[in-house]
mmCIF file of C-alpha atoms in Angstrom:
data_model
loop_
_atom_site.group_PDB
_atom_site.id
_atom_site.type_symbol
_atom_site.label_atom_id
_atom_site.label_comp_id
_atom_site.label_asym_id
_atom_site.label_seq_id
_atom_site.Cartn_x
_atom_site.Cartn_y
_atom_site.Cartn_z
ATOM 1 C CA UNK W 18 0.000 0.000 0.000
ATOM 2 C CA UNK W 19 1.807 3.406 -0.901
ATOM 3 C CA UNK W 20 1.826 6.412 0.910
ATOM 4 C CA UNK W 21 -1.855 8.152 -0.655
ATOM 5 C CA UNK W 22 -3.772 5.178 0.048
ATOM 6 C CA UNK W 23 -2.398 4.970 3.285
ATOM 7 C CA UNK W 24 -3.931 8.981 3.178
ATOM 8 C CA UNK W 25 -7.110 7.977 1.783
ATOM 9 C CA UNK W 26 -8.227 5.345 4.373
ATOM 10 C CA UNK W 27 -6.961 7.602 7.070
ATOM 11 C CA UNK W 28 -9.365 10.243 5.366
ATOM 12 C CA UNK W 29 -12.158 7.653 4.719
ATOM 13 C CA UNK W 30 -11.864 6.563 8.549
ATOM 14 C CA UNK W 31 -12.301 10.428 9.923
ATOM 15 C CA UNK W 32 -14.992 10.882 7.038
ATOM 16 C CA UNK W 33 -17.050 7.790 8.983
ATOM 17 C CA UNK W 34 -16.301 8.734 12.718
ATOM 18 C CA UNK W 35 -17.344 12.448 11.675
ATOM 19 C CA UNK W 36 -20.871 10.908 9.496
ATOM 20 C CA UNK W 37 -21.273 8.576 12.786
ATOM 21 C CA UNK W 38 -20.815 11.148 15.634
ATOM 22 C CA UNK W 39 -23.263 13.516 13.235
ATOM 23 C CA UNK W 40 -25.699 10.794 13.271
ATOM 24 C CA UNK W 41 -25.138 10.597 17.377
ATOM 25 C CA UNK W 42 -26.375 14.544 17.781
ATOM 26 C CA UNK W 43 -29.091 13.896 15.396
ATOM 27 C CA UNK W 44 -30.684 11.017 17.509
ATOM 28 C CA UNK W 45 -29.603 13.328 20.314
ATOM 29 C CA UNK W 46 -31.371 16.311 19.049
ATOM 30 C CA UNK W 47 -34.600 13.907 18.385
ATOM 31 C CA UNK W 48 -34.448 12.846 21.511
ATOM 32 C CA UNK W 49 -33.907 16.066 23.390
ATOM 33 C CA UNK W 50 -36.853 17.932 21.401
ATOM 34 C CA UNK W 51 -39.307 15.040 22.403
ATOM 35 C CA UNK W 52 -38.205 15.145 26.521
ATOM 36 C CA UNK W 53 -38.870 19.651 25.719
ATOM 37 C CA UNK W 54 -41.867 18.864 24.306
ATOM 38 C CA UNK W 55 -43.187 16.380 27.347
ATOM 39 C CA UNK W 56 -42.074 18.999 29.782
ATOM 40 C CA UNK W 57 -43.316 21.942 28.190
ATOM 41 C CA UNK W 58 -46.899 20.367 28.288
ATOM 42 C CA UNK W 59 -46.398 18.946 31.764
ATOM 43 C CA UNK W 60 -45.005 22.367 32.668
ATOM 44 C CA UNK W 61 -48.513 24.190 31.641
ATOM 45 C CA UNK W 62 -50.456 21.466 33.287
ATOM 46 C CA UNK W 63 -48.746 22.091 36.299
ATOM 47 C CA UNK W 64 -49.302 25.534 36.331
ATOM 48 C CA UNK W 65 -52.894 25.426 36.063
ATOM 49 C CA UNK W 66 -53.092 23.323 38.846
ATOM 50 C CA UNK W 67 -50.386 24.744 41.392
ATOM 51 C CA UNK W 68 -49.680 28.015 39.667
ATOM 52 C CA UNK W 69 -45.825 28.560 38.514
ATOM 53 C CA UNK W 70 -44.783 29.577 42.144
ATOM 54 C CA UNK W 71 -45.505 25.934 43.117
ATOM 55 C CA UNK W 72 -44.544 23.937 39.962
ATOM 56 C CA UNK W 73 -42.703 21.121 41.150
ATOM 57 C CA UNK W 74 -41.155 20.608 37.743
ATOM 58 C CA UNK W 75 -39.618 23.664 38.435
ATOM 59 C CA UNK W 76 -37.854 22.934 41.271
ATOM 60 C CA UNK W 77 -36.764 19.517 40.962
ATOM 61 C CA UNK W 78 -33.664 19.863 41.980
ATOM 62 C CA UNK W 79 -34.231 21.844 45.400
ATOM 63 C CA UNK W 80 -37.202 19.335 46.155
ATOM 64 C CA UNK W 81 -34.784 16.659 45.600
ATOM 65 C CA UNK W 82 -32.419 18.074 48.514
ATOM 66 C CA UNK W 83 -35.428 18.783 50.339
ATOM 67 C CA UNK W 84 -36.213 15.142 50.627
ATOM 68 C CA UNK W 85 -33.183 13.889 50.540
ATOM 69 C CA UNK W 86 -33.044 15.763 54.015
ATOM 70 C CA UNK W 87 -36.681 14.151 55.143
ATOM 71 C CA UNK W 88 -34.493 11.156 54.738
ATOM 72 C CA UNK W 89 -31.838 11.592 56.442
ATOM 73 C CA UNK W 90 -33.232 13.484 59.408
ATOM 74 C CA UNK W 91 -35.992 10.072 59.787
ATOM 75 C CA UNK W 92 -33.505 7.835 59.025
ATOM 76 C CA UNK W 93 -31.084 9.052 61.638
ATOM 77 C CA UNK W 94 -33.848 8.438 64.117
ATOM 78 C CA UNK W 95 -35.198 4.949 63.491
ATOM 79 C CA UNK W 96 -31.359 3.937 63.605
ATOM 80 C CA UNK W 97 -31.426 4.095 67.121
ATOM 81 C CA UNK W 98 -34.386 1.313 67.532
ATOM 82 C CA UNK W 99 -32.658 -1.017 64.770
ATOM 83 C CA UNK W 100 -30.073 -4.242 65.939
ATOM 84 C CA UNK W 101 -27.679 -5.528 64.025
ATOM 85 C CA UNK W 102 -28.169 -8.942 65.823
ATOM 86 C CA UNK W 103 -32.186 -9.037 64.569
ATOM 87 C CA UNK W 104 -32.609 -6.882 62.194
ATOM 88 C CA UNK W 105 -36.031 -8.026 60.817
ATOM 89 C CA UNK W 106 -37.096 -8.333 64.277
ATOM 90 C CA UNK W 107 -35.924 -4.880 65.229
ATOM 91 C CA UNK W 108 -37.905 -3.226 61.945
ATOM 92 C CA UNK W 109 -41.211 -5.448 63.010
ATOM 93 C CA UNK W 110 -40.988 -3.804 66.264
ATOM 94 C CA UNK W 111 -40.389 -0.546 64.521
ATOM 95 C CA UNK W 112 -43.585 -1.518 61.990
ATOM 96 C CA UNK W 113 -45.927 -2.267 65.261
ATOM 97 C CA UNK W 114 -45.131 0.812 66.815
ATOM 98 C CA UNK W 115 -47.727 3.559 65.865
ATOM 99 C CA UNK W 116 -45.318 6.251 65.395
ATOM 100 C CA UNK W 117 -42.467 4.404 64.364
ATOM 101 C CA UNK W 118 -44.475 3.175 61.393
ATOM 102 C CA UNK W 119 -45.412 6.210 59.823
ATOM 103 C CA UNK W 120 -41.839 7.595 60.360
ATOM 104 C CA UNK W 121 -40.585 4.716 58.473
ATOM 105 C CA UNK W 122 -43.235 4.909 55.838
ATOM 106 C CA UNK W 123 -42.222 8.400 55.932
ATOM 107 C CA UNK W 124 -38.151 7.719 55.123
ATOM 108 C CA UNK W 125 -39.377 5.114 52.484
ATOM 109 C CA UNK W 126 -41.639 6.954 50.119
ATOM 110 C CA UNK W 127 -39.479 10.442 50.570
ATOM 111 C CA UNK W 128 -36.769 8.062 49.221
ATOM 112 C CA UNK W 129 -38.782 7.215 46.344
ATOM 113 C CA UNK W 130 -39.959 10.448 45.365
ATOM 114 C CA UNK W 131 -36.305 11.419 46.109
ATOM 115 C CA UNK W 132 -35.211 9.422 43.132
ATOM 116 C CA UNK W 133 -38.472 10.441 40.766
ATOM 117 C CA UNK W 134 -37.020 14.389 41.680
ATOM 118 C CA UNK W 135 -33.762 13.399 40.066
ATOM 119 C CA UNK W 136 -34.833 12.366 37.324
ATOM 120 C CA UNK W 137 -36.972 14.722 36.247
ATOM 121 C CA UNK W 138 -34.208 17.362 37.524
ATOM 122 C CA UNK W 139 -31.693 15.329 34.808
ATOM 123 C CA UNK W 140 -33.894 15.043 31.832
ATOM 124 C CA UNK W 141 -34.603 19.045 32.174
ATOM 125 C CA UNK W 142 -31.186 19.590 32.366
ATOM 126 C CA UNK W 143 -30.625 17.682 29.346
ATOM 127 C CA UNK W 144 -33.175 18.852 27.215
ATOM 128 C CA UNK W 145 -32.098 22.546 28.496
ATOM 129 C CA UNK W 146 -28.922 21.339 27.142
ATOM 130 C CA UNK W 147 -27.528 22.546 30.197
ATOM 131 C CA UNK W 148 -24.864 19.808 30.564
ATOM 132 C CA UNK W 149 -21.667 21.093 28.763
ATOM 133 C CA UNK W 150 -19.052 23.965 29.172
ATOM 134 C CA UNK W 151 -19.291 25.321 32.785
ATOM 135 C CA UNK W 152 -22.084 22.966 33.423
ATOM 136 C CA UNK W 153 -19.915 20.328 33.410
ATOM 137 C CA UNK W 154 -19.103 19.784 36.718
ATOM 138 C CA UNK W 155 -22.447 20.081 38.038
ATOM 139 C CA UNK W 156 -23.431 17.533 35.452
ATOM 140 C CA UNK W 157 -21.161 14.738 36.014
ATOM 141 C CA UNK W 158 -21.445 15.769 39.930
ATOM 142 C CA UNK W 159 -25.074 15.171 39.528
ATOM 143 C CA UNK W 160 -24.386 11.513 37.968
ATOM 144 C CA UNK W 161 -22.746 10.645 41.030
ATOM 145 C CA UNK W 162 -25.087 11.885 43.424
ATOM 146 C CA UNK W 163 -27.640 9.751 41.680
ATOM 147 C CA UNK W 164 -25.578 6.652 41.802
ATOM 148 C CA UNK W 165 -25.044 7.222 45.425
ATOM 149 C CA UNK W 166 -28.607 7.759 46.264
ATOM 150 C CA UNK W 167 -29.177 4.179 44.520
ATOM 151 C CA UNK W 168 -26.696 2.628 46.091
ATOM 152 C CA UNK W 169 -27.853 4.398 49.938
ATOM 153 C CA UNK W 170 -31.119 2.848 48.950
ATOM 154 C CA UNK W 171 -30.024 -0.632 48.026
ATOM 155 C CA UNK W 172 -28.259 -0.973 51.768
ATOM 156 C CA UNK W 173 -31.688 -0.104 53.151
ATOM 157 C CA UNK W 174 -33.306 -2.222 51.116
ATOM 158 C CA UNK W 175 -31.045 -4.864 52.685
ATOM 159 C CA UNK W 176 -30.943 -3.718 56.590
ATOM 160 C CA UNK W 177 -34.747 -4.790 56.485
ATOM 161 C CA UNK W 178 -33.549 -8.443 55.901
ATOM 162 C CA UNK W 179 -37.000 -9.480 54.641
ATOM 163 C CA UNK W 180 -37.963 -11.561 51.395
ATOM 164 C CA UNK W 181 -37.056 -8.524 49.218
ATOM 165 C CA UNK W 182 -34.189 -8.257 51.013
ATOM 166 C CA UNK W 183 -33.240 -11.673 50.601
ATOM 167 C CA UNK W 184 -33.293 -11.467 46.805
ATOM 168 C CA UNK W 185 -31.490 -8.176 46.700
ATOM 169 C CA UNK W 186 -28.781 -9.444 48.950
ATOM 170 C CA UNK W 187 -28.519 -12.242 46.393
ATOM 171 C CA UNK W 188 -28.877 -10.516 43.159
ATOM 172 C CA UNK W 189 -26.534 -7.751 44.145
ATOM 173 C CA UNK W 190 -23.899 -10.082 44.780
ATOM 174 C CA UNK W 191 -24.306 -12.317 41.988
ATOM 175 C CA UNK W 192 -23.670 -8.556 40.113
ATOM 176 C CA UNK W 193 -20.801 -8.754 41.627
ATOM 177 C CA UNK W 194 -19.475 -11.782 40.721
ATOM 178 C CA UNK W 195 -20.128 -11.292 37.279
ATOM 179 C CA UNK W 196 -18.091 -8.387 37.301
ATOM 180 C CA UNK W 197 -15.105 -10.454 38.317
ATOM 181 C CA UNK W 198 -13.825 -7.747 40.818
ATOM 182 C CA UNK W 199 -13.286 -10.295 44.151
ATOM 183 C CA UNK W 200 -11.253 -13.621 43.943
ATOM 184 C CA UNK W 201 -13.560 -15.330 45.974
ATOM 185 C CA UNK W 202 -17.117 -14.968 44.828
ATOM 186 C CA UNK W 203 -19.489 -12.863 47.035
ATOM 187 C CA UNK W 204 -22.840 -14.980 46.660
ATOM 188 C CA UNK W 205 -21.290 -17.716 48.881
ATOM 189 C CA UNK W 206 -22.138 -15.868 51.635
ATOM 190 C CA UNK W 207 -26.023 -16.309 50.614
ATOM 191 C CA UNK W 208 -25.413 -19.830 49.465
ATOM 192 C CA UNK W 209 -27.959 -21.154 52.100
ATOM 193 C CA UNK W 210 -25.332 -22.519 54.647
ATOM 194 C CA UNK W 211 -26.711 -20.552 57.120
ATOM 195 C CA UNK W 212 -30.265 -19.257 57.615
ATOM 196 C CA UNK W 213 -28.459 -15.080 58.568
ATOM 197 C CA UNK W 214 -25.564 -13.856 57.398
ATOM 198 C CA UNK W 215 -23.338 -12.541 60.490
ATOM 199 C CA UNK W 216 -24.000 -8.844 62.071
ATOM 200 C CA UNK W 217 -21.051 -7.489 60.290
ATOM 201 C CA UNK W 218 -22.968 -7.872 57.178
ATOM 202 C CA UNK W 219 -25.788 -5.776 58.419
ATOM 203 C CA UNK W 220 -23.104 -3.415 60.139
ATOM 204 C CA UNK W 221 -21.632 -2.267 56.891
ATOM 205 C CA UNK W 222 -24.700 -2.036 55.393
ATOM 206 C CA UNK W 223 -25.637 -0.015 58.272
ATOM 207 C CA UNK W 224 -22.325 2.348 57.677
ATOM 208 C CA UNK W 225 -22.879 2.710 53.986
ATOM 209 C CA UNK W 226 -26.635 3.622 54.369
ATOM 210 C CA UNK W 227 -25.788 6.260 56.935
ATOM 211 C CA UNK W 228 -22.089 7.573 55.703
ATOM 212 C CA UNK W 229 -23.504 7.853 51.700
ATOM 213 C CA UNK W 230 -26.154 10.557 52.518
ATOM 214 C CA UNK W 231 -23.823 12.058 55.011
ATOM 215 C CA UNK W 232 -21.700 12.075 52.057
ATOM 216 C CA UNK W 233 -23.979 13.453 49.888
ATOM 217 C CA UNK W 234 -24.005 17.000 51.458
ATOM 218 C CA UNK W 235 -20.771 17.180 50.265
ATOM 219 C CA UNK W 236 -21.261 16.316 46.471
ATOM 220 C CA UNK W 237 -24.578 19.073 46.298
ATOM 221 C CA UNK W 238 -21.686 21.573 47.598
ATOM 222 C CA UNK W 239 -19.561 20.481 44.867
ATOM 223 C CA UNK W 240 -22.714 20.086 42.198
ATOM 224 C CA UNK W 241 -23.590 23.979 43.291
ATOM 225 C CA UNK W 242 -20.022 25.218 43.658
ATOM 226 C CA UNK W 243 -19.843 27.405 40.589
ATOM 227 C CA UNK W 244 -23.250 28.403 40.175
ATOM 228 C CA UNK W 245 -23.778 32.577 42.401
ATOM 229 C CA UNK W 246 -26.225 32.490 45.129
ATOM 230 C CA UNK W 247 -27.276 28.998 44.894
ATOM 231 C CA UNK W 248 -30.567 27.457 46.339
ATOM 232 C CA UNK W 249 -30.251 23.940 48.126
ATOM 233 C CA UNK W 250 -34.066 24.254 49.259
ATOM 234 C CA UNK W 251 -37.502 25.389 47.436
ATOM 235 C CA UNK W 252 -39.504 27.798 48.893
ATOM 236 C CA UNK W 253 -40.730 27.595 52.556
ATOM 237 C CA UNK W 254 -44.200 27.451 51.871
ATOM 238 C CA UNK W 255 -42.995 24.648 48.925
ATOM 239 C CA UNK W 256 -40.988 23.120 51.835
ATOM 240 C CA UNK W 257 -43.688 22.412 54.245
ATOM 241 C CA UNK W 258 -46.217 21.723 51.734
ATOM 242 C CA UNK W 259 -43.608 18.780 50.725
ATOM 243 C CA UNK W 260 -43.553 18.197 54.440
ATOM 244 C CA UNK W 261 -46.815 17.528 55.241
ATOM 245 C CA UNK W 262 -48.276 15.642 52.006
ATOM 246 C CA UNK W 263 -45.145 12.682 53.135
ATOM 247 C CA UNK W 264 -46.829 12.923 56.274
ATOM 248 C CA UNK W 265 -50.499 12.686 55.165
ATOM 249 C CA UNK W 266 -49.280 10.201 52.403
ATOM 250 C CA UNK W 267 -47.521 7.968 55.856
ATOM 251 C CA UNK W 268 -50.624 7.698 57.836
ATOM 252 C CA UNK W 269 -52.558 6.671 54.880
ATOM 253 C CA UNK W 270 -50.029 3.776 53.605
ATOM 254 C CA UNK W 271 -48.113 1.934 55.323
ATOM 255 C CA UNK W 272 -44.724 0.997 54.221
ATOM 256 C CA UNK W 273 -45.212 -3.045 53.498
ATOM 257 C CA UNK W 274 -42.772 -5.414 55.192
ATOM 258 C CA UNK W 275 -42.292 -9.117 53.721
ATOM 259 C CA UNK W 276 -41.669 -12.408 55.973
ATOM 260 C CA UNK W 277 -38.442 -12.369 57.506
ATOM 261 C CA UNK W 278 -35.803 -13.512 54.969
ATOM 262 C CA UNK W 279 -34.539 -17.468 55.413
ATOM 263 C CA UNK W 280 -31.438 -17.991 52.813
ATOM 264 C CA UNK W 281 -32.287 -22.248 53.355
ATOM 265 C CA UNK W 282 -35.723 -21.295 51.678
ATOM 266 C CA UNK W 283 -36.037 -19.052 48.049
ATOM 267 C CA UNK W 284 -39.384 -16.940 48.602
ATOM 268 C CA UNK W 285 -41.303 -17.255 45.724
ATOM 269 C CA UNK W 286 -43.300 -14.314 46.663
ATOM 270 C CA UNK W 287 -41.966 -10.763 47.809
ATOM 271 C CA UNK W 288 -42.261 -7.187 47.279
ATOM 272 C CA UNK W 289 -40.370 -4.720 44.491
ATOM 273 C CA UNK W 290 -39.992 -1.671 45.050
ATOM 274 C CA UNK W 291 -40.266 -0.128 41.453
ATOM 275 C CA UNK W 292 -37.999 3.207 42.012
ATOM 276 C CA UNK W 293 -35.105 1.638 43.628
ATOM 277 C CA UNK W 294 -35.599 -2.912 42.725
ATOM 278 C CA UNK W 295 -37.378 -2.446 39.387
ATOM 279 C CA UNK W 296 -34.235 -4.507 37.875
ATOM 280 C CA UNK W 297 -34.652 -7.363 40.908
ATOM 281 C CA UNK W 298 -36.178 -10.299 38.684
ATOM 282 C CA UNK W 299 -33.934 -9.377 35.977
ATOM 283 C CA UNK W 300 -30.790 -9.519 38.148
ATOM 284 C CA UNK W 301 -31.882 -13.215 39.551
ATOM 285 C CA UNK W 302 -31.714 -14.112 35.798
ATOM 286 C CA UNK W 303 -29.295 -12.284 34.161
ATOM 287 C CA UNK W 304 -26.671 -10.513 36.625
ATOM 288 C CA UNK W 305 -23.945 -9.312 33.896
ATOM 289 C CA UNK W 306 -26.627 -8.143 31.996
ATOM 290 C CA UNK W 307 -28.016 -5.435 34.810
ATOM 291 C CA UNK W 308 -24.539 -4.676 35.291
ATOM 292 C CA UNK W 309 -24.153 -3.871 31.917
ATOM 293 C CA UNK W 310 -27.179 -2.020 32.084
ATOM 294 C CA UNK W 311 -26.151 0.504 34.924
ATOM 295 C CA UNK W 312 -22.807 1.055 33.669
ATOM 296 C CA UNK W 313 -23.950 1.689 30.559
ATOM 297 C CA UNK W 314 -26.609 4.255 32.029
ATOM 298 C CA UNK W 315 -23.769 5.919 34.818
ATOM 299 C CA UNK W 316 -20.961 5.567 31.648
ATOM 300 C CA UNK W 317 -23.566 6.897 29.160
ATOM 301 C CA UNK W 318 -24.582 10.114 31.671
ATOM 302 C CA UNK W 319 -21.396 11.126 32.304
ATOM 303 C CA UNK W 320 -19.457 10.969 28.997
ATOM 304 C CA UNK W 321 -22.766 13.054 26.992
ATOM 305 C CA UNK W 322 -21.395 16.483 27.817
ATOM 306 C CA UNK W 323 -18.061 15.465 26.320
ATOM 307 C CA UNK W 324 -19.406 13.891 22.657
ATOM 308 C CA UNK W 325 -22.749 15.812 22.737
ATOM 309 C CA UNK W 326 -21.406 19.397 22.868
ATOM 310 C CA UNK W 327 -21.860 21.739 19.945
ATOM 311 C CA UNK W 328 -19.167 22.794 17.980
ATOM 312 C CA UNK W 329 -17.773 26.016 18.491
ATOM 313 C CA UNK W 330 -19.723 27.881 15.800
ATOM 314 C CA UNK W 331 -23.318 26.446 16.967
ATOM 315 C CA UNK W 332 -22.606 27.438 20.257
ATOM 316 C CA UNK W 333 -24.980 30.723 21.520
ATOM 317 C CA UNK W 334 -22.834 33.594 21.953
ATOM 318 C CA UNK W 335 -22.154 35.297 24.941
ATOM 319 C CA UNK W 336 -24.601 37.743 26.232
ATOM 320 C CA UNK W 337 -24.426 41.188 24.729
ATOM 321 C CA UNK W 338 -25.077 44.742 26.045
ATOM 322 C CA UNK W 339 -26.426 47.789 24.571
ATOM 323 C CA UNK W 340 -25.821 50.810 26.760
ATOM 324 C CA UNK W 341 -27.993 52.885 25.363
ATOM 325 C CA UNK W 342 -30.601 50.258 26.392
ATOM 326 C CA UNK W 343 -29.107 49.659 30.288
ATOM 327 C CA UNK W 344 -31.046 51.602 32.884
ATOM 328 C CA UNK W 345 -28.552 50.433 35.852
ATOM 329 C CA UNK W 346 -31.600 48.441 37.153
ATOM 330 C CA UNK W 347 -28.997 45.293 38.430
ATOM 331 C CA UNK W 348 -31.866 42.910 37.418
ATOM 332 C CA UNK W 349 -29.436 40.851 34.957
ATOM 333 C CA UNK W 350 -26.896 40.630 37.838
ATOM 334 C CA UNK W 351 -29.519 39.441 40.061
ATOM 335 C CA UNK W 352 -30.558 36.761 37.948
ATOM 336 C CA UNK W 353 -27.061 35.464 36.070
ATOM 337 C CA UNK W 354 -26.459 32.042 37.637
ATOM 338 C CA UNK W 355 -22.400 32.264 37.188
ATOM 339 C CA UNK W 356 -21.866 36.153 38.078
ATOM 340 C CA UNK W 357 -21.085 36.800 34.804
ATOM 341 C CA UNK W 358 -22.529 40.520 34.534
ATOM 342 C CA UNK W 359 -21.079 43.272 36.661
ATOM 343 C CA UNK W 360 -22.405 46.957 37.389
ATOM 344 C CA UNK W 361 -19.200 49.756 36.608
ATOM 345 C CA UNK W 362 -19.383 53.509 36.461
ATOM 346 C CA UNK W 363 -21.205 54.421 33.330
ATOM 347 C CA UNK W 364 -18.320 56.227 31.213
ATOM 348 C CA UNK W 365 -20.035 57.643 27.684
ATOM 349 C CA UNK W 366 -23.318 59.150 27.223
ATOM 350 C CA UNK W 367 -26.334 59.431 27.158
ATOM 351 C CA UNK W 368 -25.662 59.254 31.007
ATOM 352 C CA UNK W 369 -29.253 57.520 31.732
ATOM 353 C CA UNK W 370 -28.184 56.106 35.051
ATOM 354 C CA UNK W 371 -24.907 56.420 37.145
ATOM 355 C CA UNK W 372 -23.761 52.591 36.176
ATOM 356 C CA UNK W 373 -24.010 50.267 33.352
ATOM 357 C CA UNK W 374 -23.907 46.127 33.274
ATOM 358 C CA UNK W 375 -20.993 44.984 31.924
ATOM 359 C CA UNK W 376 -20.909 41.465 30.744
ATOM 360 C CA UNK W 377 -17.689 38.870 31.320
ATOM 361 C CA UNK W 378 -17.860 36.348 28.158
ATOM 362 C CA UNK W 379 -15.305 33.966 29.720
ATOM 363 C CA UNK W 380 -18.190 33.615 32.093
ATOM 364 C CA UNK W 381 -21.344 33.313 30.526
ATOM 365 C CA UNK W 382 -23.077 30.650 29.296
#
């Protein structure tokens, strides 16, 4: 092969990758318009019904710390009536106890809707397109929060040590396995040699359930860190709204608890929670392929800013100012999200006001 056809399949090979990653932001684009077009409608229904000062869809993100902090606050306090020794006994208790049951029906459907927030606050990001340039960190932040919330969830899931729990304990750790990650595979510990694994099981689930949310706090500084004057928490009249429907919702329905968990019997019948253990019959089945299936989704959401950004010349421009048009009001500086606008002393006439906005295009977005 001489040296030009060794040119031309280089060329033909950058002339596929470039028709293939068009074809990529096309799908994207497709896909993108469809999610505006769901939310736009949802976003007038919504404001017909709760005005726009109260559309949830508005505020996923802040309702998503809000009850992420319903959850940790109940959580923190049913810990103290849980044993590692007997844990299903301990959350029975907990279940016959008329106040402990609604509290725990309370930390259980908060940490559903928890996860619903999420995702709604990710697919309005996304079809926004508010996931590239200095959105970036906050993106990929946001990926891991939601991995972490799963994962918090999961070890719940597991402290109960019910039926579900039982088939969690062993689908997770046939994941695991698949994975080849440990020498030694994990599901021998559920292999039905014993009836209870030992309290250090339930101890680190125990850590991990408490030290993720804990942890949490942390990532929603880093997801907020660039963005000026940033709000962890809706409204307060949103805020105890959210409040007391969990708490109207908890007296109503009860959180469900299965038959204690016996790893000598399989339970042919048991619950599924279908926020966090949607994927539970499909992981007793096929455990690589639910593996592949979240790291495809966690891979998938954090490499899209990186291929799915515009090129440079489809990219909107940074804000521009006429200062014939400025009035000094402030309003844009009050309401840019990455303090990208400034107020100086106005220099040239006509001298409308004593300052003029001044925009900084490294900074805007």
């Amino acid at each position: 092969m001489d040296r030009r056809s060794v040119s031309q399949v280089g060329t033909d090979r950058w002339v596929l990758k470039r028709m293939s990653l068009e074809s990529s932001k096309g799908i994207y684009e497709l896909v993108r318009h469809f999610i505006e077009r769901i939310l736009t409608l949802l976003d007038r229904t919504f404001n017909k019904i709760f005005s726009s000062e109260f559309n949830p869809l508005y505020r996923s993100g802040t309702i998503a710390v809000a009850l992420l902090s319903f959850v940790t606050v109940t959580g923190l306090i049913l810990v103290f009536f849980y044993r590692l020794q007997e844990p299903y006994e301990s959350v029975k208790e907990i279940q016959s106890a008329e106040w402990l049951r609604w509290l725990r029906s309370y930390h259980r459907y908060a940490s559903d809707a928890a996860v619903v927030a999420v995702v709604v606050h990710i697919f309005r990001m996304f079809a926004q397109k508010k996931s590239w340039g200095p959105r970036i960190l906050a993106w990929c932040s946001g990926v891991a929060l939601l991995a972490l919330l799963m994962v918090s969830g999961w070890t719940g899931f597991v402290m109960v040590w019910d039926a579900q729990a039982q088939k969690l304990a062993i689908s997770g750790s046939s994941i695991f396995d698949s994975l080849g990650i440990f020498v030694d595979p994990i599901s021998r510990s559920f292999d039905g040699s014993v009836k209870q694994p030992p309290p250090s099981f339930f101890f680190l689930n125990l850590f991990l359930h408490i030290a993720i949310p804990l942890s949490m706090i942390f990532g929603i500084w880093i997801h907020t860190a660039k963005m000026a004057r940033a709000t962890w928490f809706p409204n307060r009249n949103l805020l105890y709204s959210l409040g007391v429907l969990f708490l109207i919702i908890s007296f109503a329905w009860s959180a469900t608890l299965d038959d204690k968990a016996d790893l000598l019997l399989s339970p042919s019948l048991f619950s599924k929670d279908i926020f966090f253990n949607f994927w539970l019959t499909w992981g007793n089945h096929s455990p690589r392929n639910v593996s592949i299936f979240w790291s495809s989704i966690i891979l998938g959401l954090l490499v899209l800013p990186f291929v799915l950004k515009p090129q440079a010349v489809a990219r909107p421009q940074p804000s521009d100012l006429d200062e014939k048009k400025c009035h000094g009001c402030t309003q844009c500086v009050t309401d840019c999200p990455y303090e990208a606008i400034q107020m100086i002393r106005r220099k040239s006439e006509p001298f409308i006001s004593d300052t003029v906005a001044i925009v900084n295009p490294l900074k805007c977005v």
